[in-house]
Short mmCIF file of C-alpha atoms and ligand atoms in Angstrom, two decimals:
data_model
loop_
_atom_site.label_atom_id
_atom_site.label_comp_id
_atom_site.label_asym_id
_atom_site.label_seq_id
_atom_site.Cartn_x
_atom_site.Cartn_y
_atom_site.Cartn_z
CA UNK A 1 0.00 0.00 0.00
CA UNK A 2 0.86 2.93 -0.85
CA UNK A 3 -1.24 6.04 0.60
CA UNK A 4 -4.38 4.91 2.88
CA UNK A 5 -6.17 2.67 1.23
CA UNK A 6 -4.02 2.81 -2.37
CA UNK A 7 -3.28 -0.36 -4.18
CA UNK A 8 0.19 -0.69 -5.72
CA UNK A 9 1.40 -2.37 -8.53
CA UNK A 10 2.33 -5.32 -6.72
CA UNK A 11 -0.86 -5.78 -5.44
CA UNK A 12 0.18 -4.94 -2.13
CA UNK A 13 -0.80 -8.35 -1.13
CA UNK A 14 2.14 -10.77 -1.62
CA UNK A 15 1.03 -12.13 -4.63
CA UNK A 16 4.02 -12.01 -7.75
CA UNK A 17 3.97 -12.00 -11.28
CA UNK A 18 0.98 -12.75 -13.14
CA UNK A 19 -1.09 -13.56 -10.75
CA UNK A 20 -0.29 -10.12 -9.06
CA UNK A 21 -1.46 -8.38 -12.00
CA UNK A 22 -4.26 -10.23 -12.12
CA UNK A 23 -5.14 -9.43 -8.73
CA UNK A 24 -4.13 -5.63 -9.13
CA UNK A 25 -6.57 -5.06 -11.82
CA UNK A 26 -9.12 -6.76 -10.21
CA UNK A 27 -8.92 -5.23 -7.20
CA UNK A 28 -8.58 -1.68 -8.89
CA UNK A 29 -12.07 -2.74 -11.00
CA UNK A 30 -13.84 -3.43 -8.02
CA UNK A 31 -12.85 -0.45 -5.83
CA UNK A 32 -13.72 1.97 -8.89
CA UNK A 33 -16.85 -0.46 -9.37
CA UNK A 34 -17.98 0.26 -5.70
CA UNK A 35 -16.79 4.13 -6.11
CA UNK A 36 -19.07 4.50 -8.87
CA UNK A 37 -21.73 2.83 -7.81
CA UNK A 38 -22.08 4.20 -4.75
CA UNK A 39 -20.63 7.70 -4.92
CA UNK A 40 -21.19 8.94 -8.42
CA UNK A 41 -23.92 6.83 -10.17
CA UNK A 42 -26.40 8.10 -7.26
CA UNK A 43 -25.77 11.94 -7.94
CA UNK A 44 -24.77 12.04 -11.20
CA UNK A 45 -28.01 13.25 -12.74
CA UNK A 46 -28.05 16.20 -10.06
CA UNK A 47 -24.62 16.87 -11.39
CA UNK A 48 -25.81 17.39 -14.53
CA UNK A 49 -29.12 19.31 -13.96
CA UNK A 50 -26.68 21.64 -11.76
CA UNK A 51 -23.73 21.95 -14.21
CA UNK A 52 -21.15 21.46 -11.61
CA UNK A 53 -19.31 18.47 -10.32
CA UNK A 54 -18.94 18.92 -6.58
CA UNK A 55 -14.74 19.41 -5.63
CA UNK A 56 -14.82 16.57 -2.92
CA UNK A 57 -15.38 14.12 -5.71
CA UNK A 58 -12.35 15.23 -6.94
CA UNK A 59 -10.43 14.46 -3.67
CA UNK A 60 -12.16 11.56 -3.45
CA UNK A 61 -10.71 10.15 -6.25
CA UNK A 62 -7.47 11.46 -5.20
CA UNK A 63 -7.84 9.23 -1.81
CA UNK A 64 -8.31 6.65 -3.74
CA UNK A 65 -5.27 6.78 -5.83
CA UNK A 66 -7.81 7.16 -9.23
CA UNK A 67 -6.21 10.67 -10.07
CA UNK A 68 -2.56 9.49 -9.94
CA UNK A 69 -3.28 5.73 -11.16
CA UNK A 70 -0.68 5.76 -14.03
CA UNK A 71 1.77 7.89 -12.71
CA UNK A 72 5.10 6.40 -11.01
CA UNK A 73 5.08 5.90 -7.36
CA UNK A 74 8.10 8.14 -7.42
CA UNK A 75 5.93 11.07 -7.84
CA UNK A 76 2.78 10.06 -5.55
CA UNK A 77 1.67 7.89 -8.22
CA UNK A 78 -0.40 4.28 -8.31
CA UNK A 79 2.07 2.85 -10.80
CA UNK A 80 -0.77 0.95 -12.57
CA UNK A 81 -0.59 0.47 -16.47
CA UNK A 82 -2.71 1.16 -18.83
CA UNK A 83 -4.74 -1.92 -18.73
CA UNK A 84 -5.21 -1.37 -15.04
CA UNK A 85 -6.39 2.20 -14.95
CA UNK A 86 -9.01 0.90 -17.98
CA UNK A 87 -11.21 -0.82 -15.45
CA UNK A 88 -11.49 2.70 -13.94
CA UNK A 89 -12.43 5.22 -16.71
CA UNK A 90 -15.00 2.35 -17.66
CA UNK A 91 -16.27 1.66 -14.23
CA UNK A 92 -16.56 5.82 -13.64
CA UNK A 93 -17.64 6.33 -17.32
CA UNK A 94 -20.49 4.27 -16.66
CA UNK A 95 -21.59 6.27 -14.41
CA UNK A 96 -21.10 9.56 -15.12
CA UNK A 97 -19.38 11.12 -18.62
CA UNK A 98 -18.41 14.11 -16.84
CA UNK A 99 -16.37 12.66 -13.88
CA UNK A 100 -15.03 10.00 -16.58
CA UNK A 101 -13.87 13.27 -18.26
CA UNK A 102 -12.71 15.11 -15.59
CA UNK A 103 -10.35 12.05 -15.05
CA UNK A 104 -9.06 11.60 -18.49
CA UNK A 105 -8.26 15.41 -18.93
CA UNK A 106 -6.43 15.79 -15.42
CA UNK A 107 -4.56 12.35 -15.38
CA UNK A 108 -4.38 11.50 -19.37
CA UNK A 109 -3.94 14.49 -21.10
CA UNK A 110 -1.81 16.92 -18.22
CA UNK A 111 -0.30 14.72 -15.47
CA UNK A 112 0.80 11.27 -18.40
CA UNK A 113 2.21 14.55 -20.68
CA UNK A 114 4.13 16.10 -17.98
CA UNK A 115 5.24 12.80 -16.59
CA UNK A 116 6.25 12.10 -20.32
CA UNK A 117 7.53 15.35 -21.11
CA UNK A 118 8.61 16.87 -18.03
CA UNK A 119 12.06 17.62 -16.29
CA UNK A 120 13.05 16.04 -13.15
CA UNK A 121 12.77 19.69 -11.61
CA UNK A 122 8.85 20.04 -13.69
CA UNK A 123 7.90 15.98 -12.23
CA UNK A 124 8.80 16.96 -8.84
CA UNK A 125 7.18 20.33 -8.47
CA UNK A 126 3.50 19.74 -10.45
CA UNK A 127 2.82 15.83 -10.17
CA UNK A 128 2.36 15.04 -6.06
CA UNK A 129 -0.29 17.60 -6.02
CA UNK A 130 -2.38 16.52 -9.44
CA UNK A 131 -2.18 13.50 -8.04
CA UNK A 132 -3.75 13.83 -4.45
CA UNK A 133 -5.86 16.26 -6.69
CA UNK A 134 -5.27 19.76 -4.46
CA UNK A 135 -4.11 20.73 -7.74
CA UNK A 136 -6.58 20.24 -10.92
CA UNK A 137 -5.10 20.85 -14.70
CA UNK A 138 -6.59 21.36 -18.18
CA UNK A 139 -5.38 20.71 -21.30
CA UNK A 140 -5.70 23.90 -24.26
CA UNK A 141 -5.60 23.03 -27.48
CA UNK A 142 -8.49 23.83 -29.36
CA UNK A 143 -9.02 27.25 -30.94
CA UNK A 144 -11.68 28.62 -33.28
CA UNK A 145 -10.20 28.61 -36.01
CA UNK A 146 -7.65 25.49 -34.95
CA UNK A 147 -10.33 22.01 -34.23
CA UNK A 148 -9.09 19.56 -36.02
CA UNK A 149 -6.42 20.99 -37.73
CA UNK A 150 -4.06 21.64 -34.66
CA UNK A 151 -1.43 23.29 -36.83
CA UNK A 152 -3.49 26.07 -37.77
CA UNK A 153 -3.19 27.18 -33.60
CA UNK A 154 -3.05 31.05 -33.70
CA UNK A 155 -2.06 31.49 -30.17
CA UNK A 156 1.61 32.74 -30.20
CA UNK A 157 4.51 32.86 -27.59
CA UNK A 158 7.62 35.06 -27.91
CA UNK A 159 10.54 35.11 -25.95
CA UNK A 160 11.29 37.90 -23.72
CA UNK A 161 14.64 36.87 -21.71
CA UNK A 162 13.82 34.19 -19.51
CA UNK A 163 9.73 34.52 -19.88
CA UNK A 164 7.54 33.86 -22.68
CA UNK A 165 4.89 36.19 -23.68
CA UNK A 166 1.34 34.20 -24.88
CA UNK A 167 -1.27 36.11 -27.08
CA UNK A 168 -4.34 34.24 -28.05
CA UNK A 169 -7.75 32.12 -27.13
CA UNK A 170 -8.97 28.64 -26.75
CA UNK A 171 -12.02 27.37 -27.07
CA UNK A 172 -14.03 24.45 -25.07
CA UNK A 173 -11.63 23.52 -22.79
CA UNK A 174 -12.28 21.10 -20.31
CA UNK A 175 -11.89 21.65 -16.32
CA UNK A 176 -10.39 25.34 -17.65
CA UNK A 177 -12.52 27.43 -14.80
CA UNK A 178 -11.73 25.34 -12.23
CA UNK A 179 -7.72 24.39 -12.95
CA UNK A 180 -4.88 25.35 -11.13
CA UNK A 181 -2.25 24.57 -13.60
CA UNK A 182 -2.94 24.81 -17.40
CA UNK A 183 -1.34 22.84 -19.89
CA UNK A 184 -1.31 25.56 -22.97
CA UNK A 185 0.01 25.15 -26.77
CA UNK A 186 1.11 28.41 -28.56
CA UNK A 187 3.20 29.14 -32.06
CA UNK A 188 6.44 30.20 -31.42
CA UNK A 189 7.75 31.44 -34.92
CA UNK A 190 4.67 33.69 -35.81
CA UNK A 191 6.56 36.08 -37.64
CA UNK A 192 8.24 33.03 -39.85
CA UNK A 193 8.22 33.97 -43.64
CA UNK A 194 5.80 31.65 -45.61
CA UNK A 195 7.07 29.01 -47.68
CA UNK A 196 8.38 29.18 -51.21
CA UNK A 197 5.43 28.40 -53.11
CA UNK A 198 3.85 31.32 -50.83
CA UNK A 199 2.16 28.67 -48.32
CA UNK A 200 2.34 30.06 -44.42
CA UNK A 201 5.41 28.72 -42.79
CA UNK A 202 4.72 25.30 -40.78
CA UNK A 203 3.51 26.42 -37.32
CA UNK A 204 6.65 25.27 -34.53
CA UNK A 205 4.34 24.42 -31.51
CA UNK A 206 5.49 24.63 -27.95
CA UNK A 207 3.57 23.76 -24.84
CA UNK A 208 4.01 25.43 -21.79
CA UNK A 209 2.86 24.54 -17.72
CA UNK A 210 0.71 28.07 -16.24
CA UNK A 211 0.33 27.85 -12.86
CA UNK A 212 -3.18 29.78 -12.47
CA UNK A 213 -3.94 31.97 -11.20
CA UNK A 214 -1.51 33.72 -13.20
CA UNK A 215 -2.26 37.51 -14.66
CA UNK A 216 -3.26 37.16 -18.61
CA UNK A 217 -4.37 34.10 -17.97
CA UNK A 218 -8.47 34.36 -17.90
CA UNK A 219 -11.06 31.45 -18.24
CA UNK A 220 -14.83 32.97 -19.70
CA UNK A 221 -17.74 31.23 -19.83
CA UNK A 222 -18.37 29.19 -23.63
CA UNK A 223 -21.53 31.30 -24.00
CA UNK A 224 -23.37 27.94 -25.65
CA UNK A 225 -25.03 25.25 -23.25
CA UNK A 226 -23.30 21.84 -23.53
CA UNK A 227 -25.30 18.88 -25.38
CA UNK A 228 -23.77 16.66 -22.89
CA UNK A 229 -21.29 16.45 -19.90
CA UNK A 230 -23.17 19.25 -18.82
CA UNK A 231 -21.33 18.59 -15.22
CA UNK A 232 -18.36 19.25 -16.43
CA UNK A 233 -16.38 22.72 -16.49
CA UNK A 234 -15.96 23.63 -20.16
CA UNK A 235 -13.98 27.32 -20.57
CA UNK A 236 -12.95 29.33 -23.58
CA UNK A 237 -9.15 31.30 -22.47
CA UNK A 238 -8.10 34.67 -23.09
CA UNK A 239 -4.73 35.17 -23.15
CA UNK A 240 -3.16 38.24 -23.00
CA UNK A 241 0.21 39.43 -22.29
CA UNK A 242 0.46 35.93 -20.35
CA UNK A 243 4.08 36.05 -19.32
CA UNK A 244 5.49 32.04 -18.76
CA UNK A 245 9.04 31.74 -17.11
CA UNK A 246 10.92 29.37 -19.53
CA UNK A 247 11.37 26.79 -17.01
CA UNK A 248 7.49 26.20 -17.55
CA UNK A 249 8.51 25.14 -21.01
CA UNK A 250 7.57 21.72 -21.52
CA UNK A 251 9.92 19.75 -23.33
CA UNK A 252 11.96 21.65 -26.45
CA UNK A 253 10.67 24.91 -28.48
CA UNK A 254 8.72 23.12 -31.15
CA UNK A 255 7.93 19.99 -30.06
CA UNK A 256 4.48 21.07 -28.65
CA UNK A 257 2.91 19.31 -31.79
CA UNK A 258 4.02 15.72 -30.90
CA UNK A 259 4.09 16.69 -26.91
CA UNK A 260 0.28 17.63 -27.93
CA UNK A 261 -0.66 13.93 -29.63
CA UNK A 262 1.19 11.87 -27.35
CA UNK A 263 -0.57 13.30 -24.54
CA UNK A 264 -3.64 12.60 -27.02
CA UNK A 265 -2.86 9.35 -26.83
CA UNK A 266 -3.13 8.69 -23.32
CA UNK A 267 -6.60 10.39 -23.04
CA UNK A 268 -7.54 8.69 -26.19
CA UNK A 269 -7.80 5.24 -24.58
CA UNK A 270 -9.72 6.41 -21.36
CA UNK A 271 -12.07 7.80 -23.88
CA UNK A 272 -12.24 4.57 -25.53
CA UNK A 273 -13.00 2.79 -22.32
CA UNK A 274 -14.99 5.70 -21.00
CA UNK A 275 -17.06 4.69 -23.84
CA UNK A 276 -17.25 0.81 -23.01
CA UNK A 277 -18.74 2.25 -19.71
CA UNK A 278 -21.85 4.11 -21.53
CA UNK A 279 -22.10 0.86 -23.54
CA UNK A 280 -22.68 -1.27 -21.02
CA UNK A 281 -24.85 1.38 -18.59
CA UNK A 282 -27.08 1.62 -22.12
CA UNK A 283 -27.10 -2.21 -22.05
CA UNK A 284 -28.15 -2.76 -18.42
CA UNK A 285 -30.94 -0.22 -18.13
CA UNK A 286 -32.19 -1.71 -21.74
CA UNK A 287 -31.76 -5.60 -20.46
CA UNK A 288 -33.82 -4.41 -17.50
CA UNK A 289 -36.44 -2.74 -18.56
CA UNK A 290 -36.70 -5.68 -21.30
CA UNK A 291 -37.32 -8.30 -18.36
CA UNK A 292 -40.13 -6.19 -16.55
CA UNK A 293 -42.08 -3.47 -18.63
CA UNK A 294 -45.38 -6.01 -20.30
CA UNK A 295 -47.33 -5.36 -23.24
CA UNK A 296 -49.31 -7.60 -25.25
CA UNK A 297 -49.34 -10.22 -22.31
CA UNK A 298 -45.80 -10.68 -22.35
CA UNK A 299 -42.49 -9.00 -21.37
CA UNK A 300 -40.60 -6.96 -24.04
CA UNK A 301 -37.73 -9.09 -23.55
CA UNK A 302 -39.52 -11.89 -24.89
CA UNK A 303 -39.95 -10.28 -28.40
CA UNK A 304 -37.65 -12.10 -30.87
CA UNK A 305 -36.75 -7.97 -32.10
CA UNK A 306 -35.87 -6.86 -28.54
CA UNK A 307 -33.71 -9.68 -28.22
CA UNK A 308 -32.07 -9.31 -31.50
CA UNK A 309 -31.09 -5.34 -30.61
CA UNK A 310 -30.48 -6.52 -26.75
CA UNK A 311 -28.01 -9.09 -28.19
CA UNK A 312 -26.31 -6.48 -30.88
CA UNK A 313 -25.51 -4.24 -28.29
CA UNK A 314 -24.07 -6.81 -26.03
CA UNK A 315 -22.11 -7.76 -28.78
CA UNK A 316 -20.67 -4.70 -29.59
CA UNK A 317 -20.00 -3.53 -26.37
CA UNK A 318 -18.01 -6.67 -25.48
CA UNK A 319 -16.31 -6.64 -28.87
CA UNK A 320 -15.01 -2.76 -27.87
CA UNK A 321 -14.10 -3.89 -24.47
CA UNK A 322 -11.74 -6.48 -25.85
CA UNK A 323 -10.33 -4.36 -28.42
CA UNK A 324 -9.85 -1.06 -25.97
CA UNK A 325 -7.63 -3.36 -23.57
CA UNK A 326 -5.78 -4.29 -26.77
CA UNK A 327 -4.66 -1.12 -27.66
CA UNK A 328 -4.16 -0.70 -23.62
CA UNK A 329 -1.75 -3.34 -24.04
CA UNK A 330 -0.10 -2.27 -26.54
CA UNK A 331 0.66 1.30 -25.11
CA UNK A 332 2.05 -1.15 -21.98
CA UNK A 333 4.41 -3.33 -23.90
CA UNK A 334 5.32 -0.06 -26.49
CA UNK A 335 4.06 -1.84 -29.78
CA UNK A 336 4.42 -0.37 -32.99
CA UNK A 337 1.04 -0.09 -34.05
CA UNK A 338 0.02 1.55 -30.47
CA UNK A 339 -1.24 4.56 -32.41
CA UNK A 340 -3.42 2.93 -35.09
CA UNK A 341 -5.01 0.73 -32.32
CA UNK A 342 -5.59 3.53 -29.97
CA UNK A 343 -7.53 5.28 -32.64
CA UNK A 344 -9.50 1.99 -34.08
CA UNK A 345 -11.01 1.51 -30.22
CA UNK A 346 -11.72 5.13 -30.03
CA UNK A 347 -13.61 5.06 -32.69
CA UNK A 348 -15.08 1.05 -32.51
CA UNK A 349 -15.90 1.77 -28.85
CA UNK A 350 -17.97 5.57 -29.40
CA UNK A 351 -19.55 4.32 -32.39
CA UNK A 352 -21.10 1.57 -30.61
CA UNK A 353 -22.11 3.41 -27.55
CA UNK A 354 -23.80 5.72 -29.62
CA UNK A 355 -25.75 2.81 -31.01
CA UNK A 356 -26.38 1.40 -27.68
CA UNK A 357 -27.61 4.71 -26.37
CA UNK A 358 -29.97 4.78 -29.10
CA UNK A 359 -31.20 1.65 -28.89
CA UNK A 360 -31.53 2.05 -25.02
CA UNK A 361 -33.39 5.01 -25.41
CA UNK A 362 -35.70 3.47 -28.09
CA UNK A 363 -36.68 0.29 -25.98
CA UNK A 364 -37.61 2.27 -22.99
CA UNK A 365 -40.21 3.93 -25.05
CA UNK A 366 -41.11 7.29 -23.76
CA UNK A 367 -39.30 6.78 -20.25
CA UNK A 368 -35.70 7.00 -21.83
CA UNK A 369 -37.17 10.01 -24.00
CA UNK A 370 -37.71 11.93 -20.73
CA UNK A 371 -35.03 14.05 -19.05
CA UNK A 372 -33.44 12.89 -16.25
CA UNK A 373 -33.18 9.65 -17.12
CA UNK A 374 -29.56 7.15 -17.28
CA UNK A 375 -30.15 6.44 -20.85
CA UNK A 376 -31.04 10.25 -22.11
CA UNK A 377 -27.93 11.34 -20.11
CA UNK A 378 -25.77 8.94 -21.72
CA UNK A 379 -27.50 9.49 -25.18
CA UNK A 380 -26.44 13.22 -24.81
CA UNK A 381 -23.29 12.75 -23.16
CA UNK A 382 -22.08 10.12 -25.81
CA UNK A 383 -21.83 12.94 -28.68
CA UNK A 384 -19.12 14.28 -27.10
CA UNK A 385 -17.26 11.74 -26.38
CA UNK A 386 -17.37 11.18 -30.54
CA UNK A 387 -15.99 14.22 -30.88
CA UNK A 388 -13.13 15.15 -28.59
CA UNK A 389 -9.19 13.87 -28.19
CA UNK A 390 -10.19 13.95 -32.41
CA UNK A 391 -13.15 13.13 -34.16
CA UNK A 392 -14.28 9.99 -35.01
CA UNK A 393 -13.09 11.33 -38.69
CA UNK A 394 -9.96 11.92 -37.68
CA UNK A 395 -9.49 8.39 -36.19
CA UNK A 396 -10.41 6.94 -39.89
CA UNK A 397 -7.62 9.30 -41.30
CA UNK A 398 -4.99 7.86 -39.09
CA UNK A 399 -5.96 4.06 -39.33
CA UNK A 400 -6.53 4.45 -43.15
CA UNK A 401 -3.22 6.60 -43.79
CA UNK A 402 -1.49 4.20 -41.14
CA UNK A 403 -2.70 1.30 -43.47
CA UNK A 404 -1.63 2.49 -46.93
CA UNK A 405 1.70 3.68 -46.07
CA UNK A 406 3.00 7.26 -47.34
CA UNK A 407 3.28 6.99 -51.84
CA UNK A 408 6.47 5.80 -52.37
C1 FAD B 1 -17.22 18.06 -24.47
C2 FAD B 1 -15.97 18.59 -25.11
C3 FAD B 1 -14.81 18.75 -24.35
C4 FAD B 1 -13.64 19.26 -24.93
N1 FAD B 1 -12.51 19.42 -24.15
C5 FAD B 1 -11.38 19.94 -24.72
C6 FAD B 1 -10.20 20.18 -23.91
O1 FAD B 1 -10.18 19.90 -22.71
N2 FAD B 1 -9.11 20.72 -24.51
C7 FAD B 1 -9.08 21.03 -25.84
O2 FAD B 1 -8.06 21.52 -26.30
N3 FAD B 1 -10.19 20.83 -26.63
C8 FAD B 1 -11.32 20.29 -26.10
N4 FAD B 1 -12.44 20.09 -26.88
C9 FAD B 1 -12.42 20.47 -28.29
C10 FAD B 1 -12.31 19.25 -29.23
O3 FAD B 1 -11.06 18.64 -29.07
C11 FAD B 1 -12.57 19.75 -30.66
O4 FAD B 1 -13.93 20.12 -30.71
C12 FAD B 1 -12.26 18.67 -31.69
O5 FAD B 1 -10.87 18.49 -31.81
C13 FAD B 1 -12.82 18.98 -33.09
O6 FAD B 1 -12.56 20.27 -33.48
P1 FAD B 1 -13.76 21.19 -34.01
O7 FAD B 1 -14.89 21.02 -33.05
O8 FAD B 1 -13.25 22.55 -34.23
O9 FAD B 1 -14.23 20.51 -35.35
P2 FAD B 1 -13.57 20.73 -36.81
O10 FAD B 1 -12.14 20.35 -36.78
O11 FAD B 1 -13.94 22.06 -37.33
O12 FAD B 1 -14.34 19.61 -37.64
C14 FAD B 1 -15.70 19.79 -38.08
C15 FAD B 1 -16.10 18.51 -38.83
O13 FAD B 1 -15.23 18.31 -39.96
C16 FAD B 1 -14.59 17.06 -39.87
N5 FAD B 1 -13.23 17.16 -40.39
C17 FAD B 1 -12.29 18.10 -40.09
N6 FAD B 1 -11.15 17.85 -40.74
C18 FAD B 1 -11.36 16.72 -41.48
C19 FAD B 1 -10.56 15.95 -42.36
N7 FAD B 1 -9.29 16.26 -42.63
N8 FAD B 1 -11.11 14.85 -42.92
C20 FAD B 1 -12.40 14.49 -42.65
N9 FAD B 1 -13.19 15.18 -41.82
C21 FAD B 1 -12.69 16.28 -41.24
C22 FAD B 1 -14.60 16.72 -38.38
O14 FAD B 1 -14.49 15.32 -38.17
C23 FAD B 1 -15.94 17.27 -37.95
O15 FAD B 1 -16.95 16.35 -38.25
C24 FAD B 1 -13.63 19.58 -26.32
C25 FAD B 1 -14.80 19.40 -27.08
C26 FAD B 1 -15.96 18.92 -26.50
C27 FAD B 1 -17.19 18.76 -27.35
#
């Protein structure tokens, strides 16, 4: 054991090997089974009809070593792999999108990158406290005019001695209003002359660490109401005369594009398995309400066509379950193709969700139609989940290009 109550990668229980493995990600499963079922799952429709997600689940999840699950022990981390710390963002995604989202922005996308990317000095000073969760990051990426198309980022840093200067805005970003330390990408050679054949020069990204509050640094309300993960904190920055000491660089002046995927690719798969959690929430209030609403004399569960959706969404959601923790492997063992398979059970595992949550919401006839129900929160929350950490799109672009190789 690690903190109270944490589980460490050896299981903290004497067992070695396999077996210990075996036992760790059980044992992780079932607490974040029991956490979610009893601590989120209860509230997490008056989290979304109040559009806030209360701070002490945060801590909670800290306690329970959730927040810090992949990060080395060395830095107040659970040490679990990626295969582990699936069984979490699928037990809390069932639940609730917008905690399952709160987790995969704070530990995937800002404490994975700066464990990845950081210094010694960086690890040391930033990753104890996102782990016990006293400190809360956000990732900014998106701009207006730069969605999918992360090279077109307008935001732009310049060097002024030892502090950078950031200009610009981002758009939808997660946990932004309530963050303590923002993970932020800018273009540092905006005044680059444009290529020969008059093209703009090629944007040289570079990510840099804010510790908020910080003056220039402001985080304004998106002005649109949220389809989904309505809990959730979504901000648009201003950044204005935002001055960043260099030693909140993040890894080497223009490497912020690839600093910016790989960190992608961490949130990617608890996205995936976030997703494997709405599947199988859709499937359980469906199977459910298939064994006990009657009409014509007979349960809807005994209708040959209830069964046949019933048993396409059970078949789906198992066949993304199986294929997320093969990509999670993957990213554990460093295969080559960890990229293409990270973005196939993105998209395998959304896509289906989004089927289950329709067929959910279409066998419990008017009851999954009203608000406030598991199924119409899921149905809602489900979109975004197709559309963040890249669009479902995007994933087809980089398995197809991945497939066919670059011309010659
Ligand atoms: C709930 C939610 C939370 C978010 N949280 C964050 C966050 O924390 N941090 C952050 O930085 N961003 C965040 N985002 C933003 C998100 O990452 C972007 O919305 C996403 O990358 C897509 O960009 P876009 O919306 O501008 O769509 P666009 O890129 O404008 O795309 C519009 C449409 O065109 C398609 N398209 C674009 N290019 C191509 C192409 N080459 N080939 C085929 N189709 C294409 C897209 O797939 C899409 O269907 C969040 C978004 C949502 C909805």
């Amino acid at each position: 054991m690690a903190r109270d109550g944490q589980i460490t990668r050896d299981g903290g229980d004497g067992h070695h090997g396999a077996d210990a493995r075996a036992a760790l990600m059980g044992s992780v499963r079932e607490r974040a089974r029991h956490f979610a079922q009893h601590e989120v799952a209860p509230h997490a429709g008056a989290w979304d009809r109040a559009e806030e997600l209360p701070r002490a689940i945060v801590t909670r999840m800290g306690e329970l070593g959730f927040l810090a699950g992949p990060l080395p022990t060395t830095h107040g981390g659970s040490g679990w792999d990626n295969e582990t710390f699936l069984g979490v963002y699928e037990e809390i995604g069932r639940a609730c999108s917008s905690t399952r989202g709160f987790l995969a922005v704070h530990t995937g996308l800002v404490s994975q990158c700066l464990e990845d990317h950081g210094t010694d000095a960086q690890k040391a000073r930033w990753l104890p406290s996102l782990a016990t969760g006293e400190r809360i990051g956000c990732y900014g990426l998106t701009e207006e005019g730069a969605g999918s198309d992360v090279a077109a980022i307008a935001t732009t840093a310049r060097r002024d001695g030892d502090t950078w200067v950031v200009d610009g805005s981002k758009t939808w970003i997660t946990n932004a209003g309530v963050a303590d330390l923002a993970l932020v990408f800018a273009r540092t050679n905006p005044d680059a002359t444009p290529r020969d054949d008059g093209r703009p020069a090629r944007a040289e990204l570079t990510a840099f660490v804010v510790e908020l509050p910080s003056p220039g640094f402001t985080a304004e309300p998106l002005g649109v109401e949220p389809l989904g993960h309505r809990a959730s904190d979504h901000a648009k920055l201003r950044l204005e005369g935002l001055r960043v000491p260099d030693d909140q660089r993040l890894g080497e002046v223009g490497q912020g594009f690839k600093i910016a995927m790989s960190a992608l690719d961490h949130g990617r798969l608890g996205v995936a398995a976030g997703a494997v959690g709405i599947g199988r929430a859709c499937l359980d209030e469906a199977v459910a309400h298939a064994r006990e609403r009657r009409q014509f004399g007979k349960r809807i569960g005994d209708f040959q066509m209830v069964q046949a959706d019933l048993a396409d969404m059970y078949a789906e959601v198992e066949a993304a379950a199986a294929l997320v923790a093969r990509a999670a492997r993957a990213a554990d063992t460093g295969a080559p193709d960890v990229t293409r398979l990270t973005s196939a059970a993105k998209l395998f595992a959304t896509e289906a969700a989004q089927r289950a949550a329709d067929k959910a919401v279409l066998l419990l006839g008017n009851r999954g139609y009203g608000s406030g129900h598991t199924v119409e929160r899921h149905y809602r929350d489900i979109q975004g989940l197709r559309i963040y950490e890249g669009t479902n799109h995007i994933h087809r672009l980089i398995i197809g290009r991945s497939l066919v190789g670059k011309d010659g």
